[in-house]
Structures are given as C-alpha cells and as structure tokens.
Amino acid sequence: MTIKRTDFPDNFIFGVATSSYQIEGATNEDGRGDSIWDTFCREPGRIQDGTGGDVACDHYHLWPQDLDLIQSLGVDAYRFSVAWPRIQPDGKGPVNQKGLDFYERLVDGMLERGLQPYLTLYHWDLPQTLQDEGGWVNRETAYRFAEYARVVAERLGGRVRSYATLNEPWCSSILSYQIGEHAPGLQDRRAALAAAHHLLLGHGEAVKVMRDIVPGSSLGIVLNLQPAYPASDREEDVAAARFADGTFNRWFLDPIFRGEYPADIWDAYGEDVPTVQDGDFAATSQPIDFLGVNYYSRSVNGATGNVRPSESSYTHMGWEVYPQGLTDLLVRINHDYTVPPVYITENGAAYPDELEGGRVHDAQRVEYFKAHVQATSDAVQQGVNVAGYFAWSLMDNFEWAFGYSRRFGMVYVDYGNQQRILKDSAKWYQTLVTRQDAGV
Ligand code: NCW
C-alpha cells in the first residue's frame, strides 16, 4: 500500500517536531536558569547512560543550519518548544531579554524559510526555583505559568501561528511526581494529582491571558493519548481497560472538554484527589482552537496487568507498533467529545540506528511512519477533522531518562561532531510532502 499527499485535504500541514531541553544544549548560556531536568540529570542513577542536556544537539548554536535542514525536507511547519528558564531564569519576575531574543531569531528564521512556527510553551523544563517551592504541586505555579505565557506571547505575537500551552501533562504530573521516572522524580500519587490539576489550571489561565494578546493565533494543548484495549471480553479485563483509559486519557480530556474529572476515576483515587476551587473548571475548559495528540502506542489491559501481544512488533522503547490504535483513538475522541481541529503533534519511533557508509537505512521507521500516516488518513476519511501531522522527531536527541541511547530522529545526529545525516525515513518523508502525487 502506498500513501500520497493528495490523499489529504489541501490545507493539511506536515511538519517535524522537537523540544527545547532535548536539542538545545547551552544550558549555561545567555542567562538561562536551571531547570528541573538540569538538576535531575546531575542525580546519579536517574539517566540510563549518565548523560544530560548540557550539549545535546547544540541546536542553540546550530539553529540556522537546522532550520535550513527542515526547509530542505519540504515540510510546512516546525513544532518546537520554548525553555521557560531562558525567559525567566527564576520562573517568575525578571525577564531575560537574551532568552526572548533567541526565540525571536528562531521564529523569524522559520518565517524567512517559509516554515510555520508551532510553539509549545512547556515541554517539561520547569525552572528549578519553582520546584524549590513545590513545583506543580504548588498552585502558585499555575499562575506563574500564565505570566510566562504572557511574556512570550507579547514578544512573539502573531508571528507564531500556533501556541500550545503544555506538552503531555500526564508525563509532567504522573510520570514525574508519581512514577518518578521524570524530573523531579517523586513517588507520591497525591502530589502527582495536585500537579496534574495545577498543570490543567495553568493551561486554562495561560489561554485566557493569550487570547487578548494574540487574537489571531490558534491556542491549544498537547496530550499524549493511548487507546486502552481489554485483553479479552471478560468483564475484569474490560474494567481494567476502562480504568487505564480513565487515568491516562479521560483524566485530562474531561476537564478540558467537559469541565469535570471523570467520576469513576475520581472515586477510585479516594483521598488522593486534588483540591478543586471554584472557577477551576471554567479555566481548564476554556475554549481552545486545536487539540494536539501525541500518539505512539496502545495499551492492552488485563485484570492482572498489561499484556504484550506476542505477534506484534515493538520499538526500541518497548512500545508496541499499533497504527490501527491511532485511527481508533481519533474516531473515539471525535465521538465522545466536542473537539476542535486535531493535530497529530507527535508520532514516531525509536530504533537502534547505525550509520553505514554515510547512510542510515531505517526501514522499520519508514514502515512505522507509513502505517501511521495512513492511519491518520483513515481517520480523516471517517470524518475526523485532522489538520496536520508532525513527525517526532526532526533529529535524534536527548531522550529523557534514556539519555542518548534512544534515537527517534528522521535525521541521524553524530554526537561526536554534531553532524546531521538524513536517514532513509527523512528522504521518505521528503518525497511524501514535496511530490504531491508520488505514492510512497
Ligand atoms: S517519553 C515520551 N515521549 C518521547 C519524548 O522524546 C518526547 O519529548 C515526548 O513528547 C517521545 O514523545 C514523547 N512520552 C512518554 C509516553 C509515555 C508512555 C507511557 C509509559 C507508561 C509507563
């Protein structure tokens, strides 16, 4: 089966995505403050290969050539994130003009190259000073976030077509404060649920503030959603899937699109539920212009734990390859919620790539992308308003707790000399997006 660009609506956007801490490096330059990831990476045992983001892809210095690279792929848009500690080193108060200057150059650089900027305000690099006061567990952080959003929107304004508040709040709450795999590495469910609530509140407050500053830009949020399937028809397995869907998906979707938490999960959380003040749900459910969906895999749930189907293939992250899950997920959210246009803001796969004679033959990644772009098109055919697709990632980068041991890029990064080398998947994507009628 082949897929071609003309299978999609004319104004459908194709892009590539990255995030600040994963690519920028230069963590001590031009007045940047510490983020919770700088601290976390210094703690022994937190990062699999003992590395951190101090150099990463050195994008802070190499950005002009990286933008050239993106332009050469022929994509329409570039999704990137702003590092809060570059803008406000202490997370509040004084604004660091040099930080704003960097992102202004970057945005202008995109526009000069015909690339639409899709900006994310928070891709997990919380200023350490705010963490010292409790981080997202502290309600005040939500209001600090709205101030930071104001500062960025005032400088970059309507040049940025799309502002996302948060990337994957499940990760910056549950994975960070309950499971403890991400910074700040706590293991406390009650704290995690407070963090999730304050993230959602911060999202809503930021949307309110930005509406007036950038009325022409589209505002939204990016969630990592994972459809949950039962391992069998047995009642216990169906209940397990419903619970997984509730904690992972509905806990974030419902406050945004219904102004409430899902009752079944609220009851299951017992004493650990967050304190919700009057007006909080009015904030979390502020109208938004788009929903960003990051899709990587599904979960298969049994009463006694998750199941890993043996006939499936798995990526280097151990995530099952299941493209049908993307179609199912999109159709389902379109059915269950009144959703604005949806973007697939991330989709991709890590594989252990090897550079051979200047080339990277990442056939599995090509297959992964092909199947998921097709799955996106299937959802469009079934009536879901999908407005764009962003590949994760433009280039190999710092994969959080896995350090540099996982490669998600369409472009290979040789960390020894910072060379960028197009993998076969980048060439495949280039053909898809630039040769309108070429089946790839
Ligand atoms: S870790 C993660 N990722 C990867 C990361 O590079 C990117 O910054 C994120 O936006 C690739 O895309 C996202 N997501 C976490 C997914 C959670 C998987 C469920 C784990 C269950 C314990």
Short mmCIF file of C-alpha atoms and ligand atoms in Angstrom, two decimals:
data_model
loop_
_atom_site.label_atom_id
_atom_site.label_comp_id
_atom_site.label_asym_id
_atom_site.label_seq_id
_atom_site.Cartn_x
_atom_site.Cartn_y
_atom_site.Cartn_z
CA MET A 1 0.00 0.00 0.00
CA THR A 2 1.23 3.48 -0.78
CA ILE A 3 0.21 6.84 0.55
CA LYS A 4 0.38 10.23 -1.12
CA ARG A 5 -0.02 13.82 -0.13
CA THR A 6 -3.13 14.27 -2.23
CA ASP A 7 -4.87 11.71 0.00
CA PHE A 8 -5.06 14.60 2.49
CA PRO A 9 -7.02 17.87 2.34
CA ASP A 10 -5.21 20.73 0.55
CA ASN A 11 -4.52 22.73 3.69
CA PHE A 12 -3.29 19.74 5.71
CA ILE A 13 0.01 20.59 7.46
CA PHE A 14 3.01 18.28 7.53
CA GLY A 15 5.78 19.11 9.97
CA VAL A 16 8.53 17.88 12.24
CA ALA A 17 8.84 18.35 16.00
CA THR A 18 11.46 18.78 18.73
CA SER A 19 11.64 20.21 22.25
CA SER A 20 13.99 22.68 23.91
CA TYR A 21 15.76 20.61 26.56
CA GLN A 22 16.15 17.66 24.20
CA ILE A 23 18.06 19.57 21.50
CA GLU A 24 19.33 22.98 22.59
CA GLY A 25 22.29 22.38 24.91
CA ALA A 26 23.93 25.66 26.01
CA THR A 27 22.31 25.26 29.39
CA ASN A 28 24.54 27.91 30.98
CA GLU A 29 24.48 30.49 28.23
CA ASP A 30 22.91 33.92 27.89
CA GLY A 31 21.40 33.95 31.36
CA ARG A 32 19.42 30.70 31.29
CA GLY A 33 18.47 29.46 34.75
CA ASP A 34 18.50 25.83 35.85
CA SER A 35 15.53 23.65 35.03
CA ILE A 36 14.38 20.59 36.95
CA TRP A 37 15.97 18.47 34.22
CA ASP A 38 19.41 20.02 34.84
CA THR A 39 19.08 19.05 38.49
CA PHE A 40 17.64 15.61 37.76
CA CYS A 41 20.42 14.73 35.31
CA ARG A 42 23.02 15.52 37.98
CA GLU A 43 21.49 12.96 40.35
CA PRO A 44 23.28 9.62 39.99
CA GLY A 45 21.17 6.82 38.55
CA ARG A 46 18.41 8.98 37.11
CA ILE A 47 19.54 8.85 33.46
CA GLN A 48 20.33 5.46 31.97
CA ASP A 49 23.60 6.48 30.32
CA GLY A 50 24.51 9.10 32.92
CA THR A 51 24.19 11.98 30.46
CA GLY A 52 22.20 15.20 30.41
CA GLY A 53 21.17 18.04 28.13
CA ASP A 54 24.21 20.31 28.55
CA VAL A 55 25.25 19.92 24.92
CA ALA A 56 22.52 17.75 23.36
CA CYS A 57 22.33 18.62 19.62
CA ASP A 58 23.88 22.04 20.24
CA HIS A 59 20.87 23.48 18.49
CA TYR A 60 21.26 26.74 20.45
CA HIS A 61 24.27 27.44 18.24
CA LEU A 62 23.43 25.40 15.16
CA TRP A 63 19.85 26.63 14.72
CA PRO A 64 20.38 28.35 11.35
CA GLN A 65 21.63 25.17 9.75
CA ASP A 66 18.92 23.16 11.50
CA LEU A 67 16.26 25.45 10.03
CA ASP A 68 17.90 25.02 6.62
CA LEU A 69 17.68 21.28 7.14
CA ILE A 70 13.98 21.46 7.99
CA GLN A 71 13.38 23.62 4.95
CA SER A 72 15.20 21.09 2.80
CA LEU A 73 12.75 18.41 3.92
CA GLY A 74 10.00 20.44 2.28
CA VAL A 75 7.69 20.44 5.30
CA ASP A 76 5.21 23.20 6.06
CA ALA A 77 5.80 23.64 9.75
CA TYR A 78 8.18 23.19 12.64
CA ARG A 79 6.98 22.40 16.16
CA PHE A 80 9.46 23.46 18.83
CA SER A 81 9.31 24.47 22.48
CA VAL A 82 10.47 27.45 24.49
CA ALA A 83 12.62 26.86 27.58
CA TRP A 84 10.95 28.74 30.43
CA PRO A 85 14.26 29.15 32.34
CA ARG A 86 15.72 31.03 29.36
CA ILE A 87 12.85 33.52 29.56
CA GLN A 88 12.55 33.77 33.35
CA PRO A 89 15.61 32.21 34.99
CA ASP A 90 13.80 32.11 38.34
CA GLY A 91 10.43 31.16 36.90
CA LYS A 92 8.96 34.49 37.94
CA GLY A 93 9.85 38.13 37.94
CA PRO A 94 12.68 39.49 35.81
CA VAL A 95 12.60 38.65 32.13
CA ASN A 96 15.83 37.65 30.43
CA GLN A 97 15.82 39.53 27.12
CA LYS A 98 18.56 37.33 25.66
CA GLY A 99 16.31 34.31 26.03
CA LEU A 100 13.48 36.05 24.21
CA ASP A 101 15.92 37.24 21.55
CA PHE A 102 16.90 33.65 20.81
CA TYR A 103 13.34 32.52 20.16
CA GLU A 104 12.61 35.67 18.18
CA ARG A 105 15.53 34.90 15.88
CA LEU A 106 14.34 31.33 15.60
CA VAL A 107 10.76 32.30 14.74
CA ASP A 108 11.89 34.90 12.22
CA GLY A 109 14.27 32.33 10.77
CA MET A 110 11.36 29.97 10.24
CA LEU A 111 9.21 32.62 8.60
CA GLU A 112 12.08 33.58 6.26
CA ARG A 113 12.27 29.94 5.19
CA GLY A 114 8.53 29.56 4.67
CA LEU A 115 8.07 27.42 7.78
CA GLN A 116 5.08 27.94 10.08
CA PRO A 117 6.11 28.12 13.76
CA TYR A 118 4.13 25.81 16.07
CA LEU A 119 5.27 26.77 19.53
CA THR A 120 4.91 24.80 22.77
CA LEU A 121 5.34 26.78 25.97
CA TYR A 122 6.05 23.92 28.32
CA HIS A 123 7.82 20.74 27.30
CA TRP A 124 8.87 19.79 30.85
CA ASP A 125 11.77 22.17 31.63
CA LEU A 126 10.34 23.84 34.74
CA PRO A 127 12.61 26.46 36.34
CA GLN A 128 14.31 24.82 39.35
CA THR A 129 13.48 27.79 41.59
CA LEU A 130 9.79 26.99 41.18
CA GLN A 131 10.44 23.35 42.02
CA ASP A 132 12.14 24.54 45.20
CA GLU A 133 8.73 25.96 46.13
CA GLY A 134 6.91 22.69 45.32
CA GLY A 135 6.83 22.83 41.53
CA TRP A 136 3.49 21.87 40.01
CA VAL A 137 2.26 20.61 43.38
CA ASN A 138 2.15 24.28 44.39
CA ARG A 139 -0.94 26.00 42.96
CA GLU A 140 1.05 29.23 42.51
CA THR A 141 3.00 27.59 39.67
CA ALA A 142 -0.16 27.70 37.53
CA TYR A 143 -0.25 31.49 37.84
CA ARG A 144 3.49 31.83 37.24
CA PHE A 145 2.98 29.81 34.07
CA ALA A 146 0.29 32.22 32.85
CA GLU A 147 2.69 35.14 33.42
CA TYR A 148 5.39 33.37 31.46
CA ALA A 149 2.89 32.74 28.65
CA ARG A 150 2.12 36.47 28.61
CA VAL A 151 5.79 37.38 28.28
CA VAL A 152 6.34 35.01 25.35
CA ALA A 153 3.12 35.97 23.55
CA GLU A 154 3.84 39.68 23.94
CA ARG A 155 7.24 39.32 22.29
CA LEU A 156 6.47 36.82 19.53
CA GLY A 157 2.87 37.83 18.95
CA GLY A 158 1.02 36.86 15.80
CA ARG A 159 4.21 35.72 14.08
CA VAL A 160 3.56 32.43 15.81
CA ARG A 161 0.60 30.80 14.17
CA SER A 162 0.00 28.25 16.89
CA TYR A 163 0.68 28.28 20.62
CA ALA A 164 0.33 25.07 22.65
CA THR A 165 0.39 25.55 26.39
CA LEU A 166 1.55 22.16 27.66
CA ASN A 167 3.10 19.08 26.15
CA GLU A 168 1.83 15.82 27.67
CA PRO A 169 0.66 16.88 31.14
CA TRP A 170 0.34 13.16 32.04
CA CYS A 171 4.13 13.00 31.82
CA SER A 172 4.82 16.19 33.75
CA SER A 173 2.49 15.04 36.55
CA ILE A 174 2.10 11.26 36.82
CA LEU A 175 5.40 10.18 35.29
CA SER A 176 7.25 12.93 37.18
CA TYR A 177 5.57 13.05 40.61
CA GLN A 178 4.06 9.56 40.98
CA ILE A 179 6.09 7.09 38.92
CA GLY A 180 9.27 9.12 39.46
CA GLU A 181 10.93 8.37 36.12
CA HIS A 182 10.99 12.01 35.06
CA ALA A 183 12.10 15.13 36.88
CA PRO A 184 11.66 15.89 39.71
CA GLY A 185 11.48 12.14 40.37
CA LEU A 186 8.96 11.97 43.22
CA GLN A 187 6.79 8.98 44.07
CA ASP A 188 3.62 10.33 45.58
CA ARG A 189 0.23 9.90 43.92
CA ARG A 190 -1.42 12.66 45.87
CA ALA A 191 1.31 15.10 44.83
CA ALA A 192 1.01 13.91 41.22
CA LEU A 193 -2.73 14.53 41.10
CA ALA A 194 -2.26 18.00 42.57
CA ALA A 195 0.41 18.60 39.91
CA ALA A 196 -1.93 17.43 37.15
CA HIS A 197 -4.64 19.75 38.40
CA HIS A 198 -2.32 22.74 38.56
CA LEU A 199 -0.98 21.99 35.09
CA LEU A 200 -4.52 21.99 33.71
CA LEU A 201 -5.29 25.17 35.64
CA GLY A 202 -2.11 26.78 34.33
CA HIS A 203 -3.13 25.78 30.81
CA GLY A 204 -6.51 27.49 31.22
CA GLU A 205 -5.08 30.63 32.81
CA ALA A 206 -2.49 30.89 30.03
CA VAL A 207 -5.17 30.54 27.34
CA LYS A 208 -7.19 33.34 28.98
CA VAL A 209 -4.16 35.64 29.02
CA MET A 210 -3.02 34.87 25.48
CA ARG A 211 -6.46 35.28 23.88
CA ASP A 212 -6.19 39.05 24.20
CA ILE A 213 -2.54 39.30 23.25
CA VAL A 214 -2.57 37.07 20.16
CA PRO A 215 -6.18 37.02 18.95
CA GLY A 216 -5.15 35.79 15.52
CA SER A 217 -3.10 32.81 16.70
CA SER A 218 -4.56 29.45 17.46
CA LEU A 219 -4.31 28.25 21.04
CA GLY A 220 -4.42 24.71 22.32
CA ILE A 221 -2.86 21.90 24.34
CA VAL A 222 -0.98 18.71 23.51
CA LEU A 223 -1.94 15.44 25.22
CA ASN A 224 -0.32 12.03 24.99
CA LEU A 225 -3.24 9.71 24.45
CA GLN A 226 -3.11 5.97 24.40
CA PRO A 227 -6.17 3.91 23.49
CA ALA A 228 -6.74 1.17 26.08
CA TYR A 229 -7.99 -2.20 24.85
CA PRO A 230 -9.14 -5.08 27.04
CA ALA A 231 -7.08 -8.28 26.77
CA SER A 232 -10.32 -10.26 26.36
CA ASP A 233 -14.09 -9.82 26.58
CA ARG A 234 -14.04 -10.82 30.22
CA GLU A 235 -15.65 -8.30 32.47
CA GLU A 236 -12.50 -7.85 34.60
CA ASP A 237 -10.38 -7.07 31.54
CA VAL A 238 -12.94 -4.62 30.19
CA ALA A 239 -12.94 -2.89 33.58
CA ALA A 240 -9.13 -2.77 33.57
CA ALA A 241 -9.15 -1.12 30.14
CA ARG A 242 -11.75 1.38 31.27
CA PHE A 243 -9.62 2.26 34.29
CA ALA A 244 -6.48 2.67 32.17
CA ASP A 245 -8.37 4.88 29.74
CA GLY A 246 -9.69 6.88 32.68
CA THR A 247 -6.36 7.57 34.34
CA PHE A 248 -4.38 8.13 31.16
CA ASN A 249 -6.84 9.80 28.77
CA ARG A 250 -10.11 10.91 30.36
CA TRP A 251 -8.41 12.44 33.42
CA PHE A 252 -7.01 15.07 31.04
CA LEU A 253 -9.65 15.18 28.30
CA ASP A 254 -12.65 15.60 30.63
CA PRO A 255 -11.50 18.75 32.49
CA ILE A 256 -10.64 20.33 29.14
CA PHE A 257 -13.73 19.39 27.14
CA ARG A 258 -16.33 18.77 29.85
CA GLY A 259 -15.16 20.89 32.76
CA GLU A 260 -15.06 17.98 35.22
CA TYR A 261 -13.00 14.99 36.27
CA PRO A 262 -14.31 11.53 35.31
CA ALA A 263 -16.43 10.35 38.26
CA ASP A 264 -15.29 6.71 38.18
CA ILE A 265 -11.62 7.64 38.48
CA TRP A 266 -12.29 10.41 40.98
CA ASP A 267 -13.93 7.80 43.23
CA ALA A 268 -11.10 5.33 42.70
CA TYR A 269 -8.48 7.91 43.73
CA GLY A 270 -10.11 8.32 47.15
CA GLU A 271 -8.19 10.64 49.46
CA ASP A 272 -5.62 11.48 46.81
CA VAL A 273 -7.89 13.66 44.68
CA PRO A 274 -6.81 17.27 44.17
CA THR A 275 -8.40 20.31 45.77
CA VAL A 276 -10.58 21.96 43.15
CA GLN A 277 -11.50 25.57 43.81
CA ASP A 278 -14.50 27.47 42.44
CA GLY A 279 -13.78 28.57 38.91
CA ASP A 280 -11.06 25.99 38.26
CA PHE A 281 -13.09 24.03 35.76
CA ALA A 282 -14.13 27.22 33.98
CA ALA A 283 -10.39 27.76 33.46
CA THR A 284 -9.48 24.21 32.44
CA SER A 285 -12.33 24.13 29.93
CA GLN A 286 -11.56 27.47 28.27
CA PRO A 287 -12.41 27.12 24.58
CA ILE A 288 -9.36 26.09 22.57
CA ASP A 289 -8.69 26.18 18.84
CA PHE A 290 -6.92 22.86 18.47
CA LEU A 291 -6.13 19.67 20.30
CA GLY A 292 -2.66 18.22 19.81
CA VAL A 293 -2.46 14.45 20.07
CA ASN A 294 0.83 12.64 20.58
CA TYR A 295 0.37 9.03 19.57
CA TYR A 296 2.93 6.27 19.93
CA SER A 297 1.19 3.08 21.03
CA ARG A 298 -1.78 1.45 22.75
CA SER A 299 -2.18 -0.45 25.98
CA VAL A 300 -3.73 -3.92 26.26
CA ASN A 301 -5.17 -4.37 29.71
CA GLY A 302 -5.87 -7.49 31.72
CA ALA A 303 -7.22 -7.75 35.25
CA THR A 304 -3.78 -8.80 36.49
CA GLY A 305 -1.73 -6.35 34.45
CA ASN A 306 -0.83 -5.23 30.96
CA VAL A 307 -0.47 -7.75 28.17
CA ARG A 308 2.13 -7.63 25.39
CA PRO A 309 0.73 -9.35 22.31
CA SER A 310 3.39 -11.77 21.07
CA GLU A 311 2.52 -11.38 17.39
CA SER A 312 3.21 -7.62 17.48
CA SER A 313 6.45 -5.81 16.81
CA TYR A 314 7.98 -3.40 19.32
CA THR A 315 10.18 -0.32 19.04
CA HIS A 316 13.43 0.31 20.92
CA MET A 317 11.32 1.92 23.67
CA GLY A 318 9.47 -1.39 24.02
CA TRP A 319 6.31 0.26 22.71
CA GLU A 320 4.02 -1.92 20.59
CA VAL A 321 3.60 -0.81 16.97
CA TYR A 322 -0.16 -0.50 16.53
CA PRO A 323 -1.22 2.00 13.84
CA GLN A 324 -4.89 1.00 14.00
CA GLY A 325 -4.88 2.47 17.52
CA LEU A 326 -4.35 5.94 16.07
CA THR A 327 -7.43 5.68 13.85
CA ASP A 328 -9.48 4.19 16.70
CA LEU A 329 -8.33 6.92 19.09
CA LEU A 330 -9.14 9.78 16.71
CA VAL A 331 -12.57 8.39 15.85
CA ARG A 332 -13.31 7.85 19.51
CA ILE A 333 -12.35 11.31 20.78
CA ASN A 334 -14.28 12.84 17.91
CA HIS A 335 -17.31 10.83 19.00
CA ASP A 336 -17.04 11.31 22.77
CA TYR A 337 -16.09 14.99 22.91
CA THR A 338 -16.76 18.17 21.01
CA VAL A 339 -13.22 18.63 19.80
CA PRO A 340 -11.68 21.45 17.80
CA PRO A 341 -9.41 20.55 14.85
CA VAL A 342 -6.91 17.91 15.88
CA TYR A 343 -3.21 17.84 15.07
CA ILE A 344 -1.07 14.77 15.44
CA THR A 345 1.63 16.80 17.18
CA GLU A 346 3.94 13.81 17.63
CA ASN A 347 4.24 10.36 16.17
CA GLY A 348 7.35 8.32 15.58
CA ALA A 349 9.55 5.51 16.76
CA ALA A 350 12.95 4.82 18.29
CA TYR A 351 15.11 2.15 16.68
CA PRO A 352 18.80 1.34 17.18
CA ASP A 353 20.06 3.01 14.01
CA GLU A 354 23.51 2.52 12.59
CA LEU A 355 25.46 4.79 10.35
CA GLU A 356 26.81 2.68 7.45
CA GLY A 357 28.95 4.41 4.86
CA GLY A 358 27.27 7.73 5.46
CA ARG A 359 23.75 6.32 5.32
CA VAL A 360 21.14 5.13 7.80
CA HIS A 361 18.77 2.51 6.44
CA ASP A 362 15.97 2.79 8.99
CA ALA A 363 13.47 0.60 7.18
CA GLN A 364 11.45 -0.10 10.33
CA ARG A 365 10.97 3.61 10.97
CA VAL A 366 9.85 4.15 7.37
CA GLU A 367 7.27 1.39 7.85
CA TYR A 368 6.18 2.91 11.15
CA PHE A 369 5.64 6.35 9.61
CA LYS A 370 3.94 4.98 6.53
CA ALA A 371 1.45 2.99 8.57
CA HIS A 372 0.67 5.89 10.92
CA VAL A 373 0.30 8.49 8.18
CA GLN A 374 -2.09 6.01 6.56
CA ALA A 375 -3.92 5.57 9.89
CA THR A 376 -4.28 9.36 10.10
CA SER A 377 -5.72 9.45 6.60
CA ASP A 378 -8.17 6.69 7.55
CA ALA A 379 -9.42 8.85 10.44
CA VAL A 380 -9.86 11.80 8.06
CA GLN A 381 -11.88 9.53 5.75
CA GLN A 382 -14.04 8.62 8.74
CA GLY A 383 -14.89 12.26 9.33
CA VAL A 384 -12.38 13.37 11.95
CA ASN A 385 -11.13 16.91 11.43
CA VAL A 386 -7.38 16.27 11.49
CA ALA A 387 -5.49 19.41 10.43
CA GLY A 388 -1.89 18.23 10.46
CA TYR A 389 0.75 15.65 11.27
CA PHE A 390 4.16 16.22 12.91
CA ALA A 391 6.84 13.57 12.93
CA TRP A 392 8.71 13.03 16.18
CA SER A 393 11.44 13.82 15.77
CA LEU A 394 13.33 16.02 13.36
CA MET A 395 16.60 14.61 14.69
CA ASP A 396 17.99 12.24 17.32
CA ASN A 397 18.12 13.94 20.69
CA PHE A 398 18.24 13.61 24.48
CA GLU A 399 15.57 11.02 25.24
CA TRP A 400 14.99 11.97 28.89
CA ALA A 401 15.62 9.08 31.31
CA PHE A 402 17.14 7.08 28.41
CA GLY A 403 19.77 9.70 27.67
CA TYR A 404 21.15 9.41 24.14
CA SER A 405 20.52 5.66 23.97
CA ARG A 406 17.26 6.01 22.06
CA ARG A 407 17.14 7.54 18.58
CA PHE A 408 13.80 8.97 17.43
CA GLY A 409 15.12 11.17 14.62
CA MET A 410 14.45 11.20 10.91
CA VAL A 411 17.86 12.79 10.87
CA TYR A 412 20.79 11.00 12.46
CA VAL A 413 22.94 13.03 14.85
CA ASP A 414 26.58 12.10 15.20
CA TYR A 415 27.15 13.41 18.72
CA GLY A 416 30.92 13.31 18.24
CA ASN A 417 30.93 16.08 15.65
CA GLN A 418 27.30 17.30 15.62
CA GLN A 419 26.84 16.21 12.03
CA ARG A 420 23.28 15.72 10.83
CA ILE A 421 22.68 12.91 8.33
CA LEU A 422 19.34 12.28 6.66
CA LYS A 423 18.10 8.77 7.38
CA ASP A 424 16.05 6.91 4.78
CA SER A 425 12.93 7.94 6.72
CA ALA A 426 13.74 11.63 6.19
CA LYS A 427 14.04 11.02 2.46
CA TRP A 428 10.78 9.09 2.50
CA TYR A 429 9.06 11.99 4.30
CA GLN A 430 10.57 14.49 1.90
CA THR A 431 9.07 12.59 -1.02
CA LEU A 432 5.69 12.33 0.69
CA VAL A 433 5.44 16.04 1.42
CA THR A 434 7.01 17.50 -1.72
CA ARG A 435 5.94 15.20 -4.55
CA GLN A 436 2.20 15.77 -4.42
CA ASP A 437 1.16 12.70 -6.34
CA ALA A 438 4.02 10.33 -5.66
CA GLY A 439 2.86 7.21 -3.88
CA VAL A 440 5.41 6.36 -1.18
S1 NCW B 1 8.83 9.83 26.74
C1 NCW B 1 7.64 10.36 25.79
N1 NCW B 1 7.93 10.97 24.61
C2 NCW B 1 9.13 10.90 23.90
C3 NCW B 1 9.88 12.20 24.10
O1 NCW B 1 11.01 12.28 23.33
C4 NCW B 1 9.04 13.43 23.80
O2 NCW B 1 9.61 14.55 24.37
C5 NCW B 1 7.65 13.23 24.34
O3 NCW B 1 6.82 14.27 23.91
C6 NCW B 1 8.62 10.76 22.54
O4 NCW B 1 7.41 11.52 22.63
C7 NCW B 1 7.12 11.86 23.97
N2 NCW B 1 6.40 10.17 26.11
C8 NCW B 1 6.01 9.44 27.22
C9 NCW B 1 4.96 8.48 26.79
C10 NCW B 1 4.53 7.73 27.96
C11 NCW B 1 4.46 6.29 27.64
C12 NCW B 1 3.73 5.51 28.68
C13 NCW B 1 4.63 4.97 29.71
C14 NCW B 1 3.83 4.13 30.65
C15 NCW B 1 4.56 3.93 31.95
#
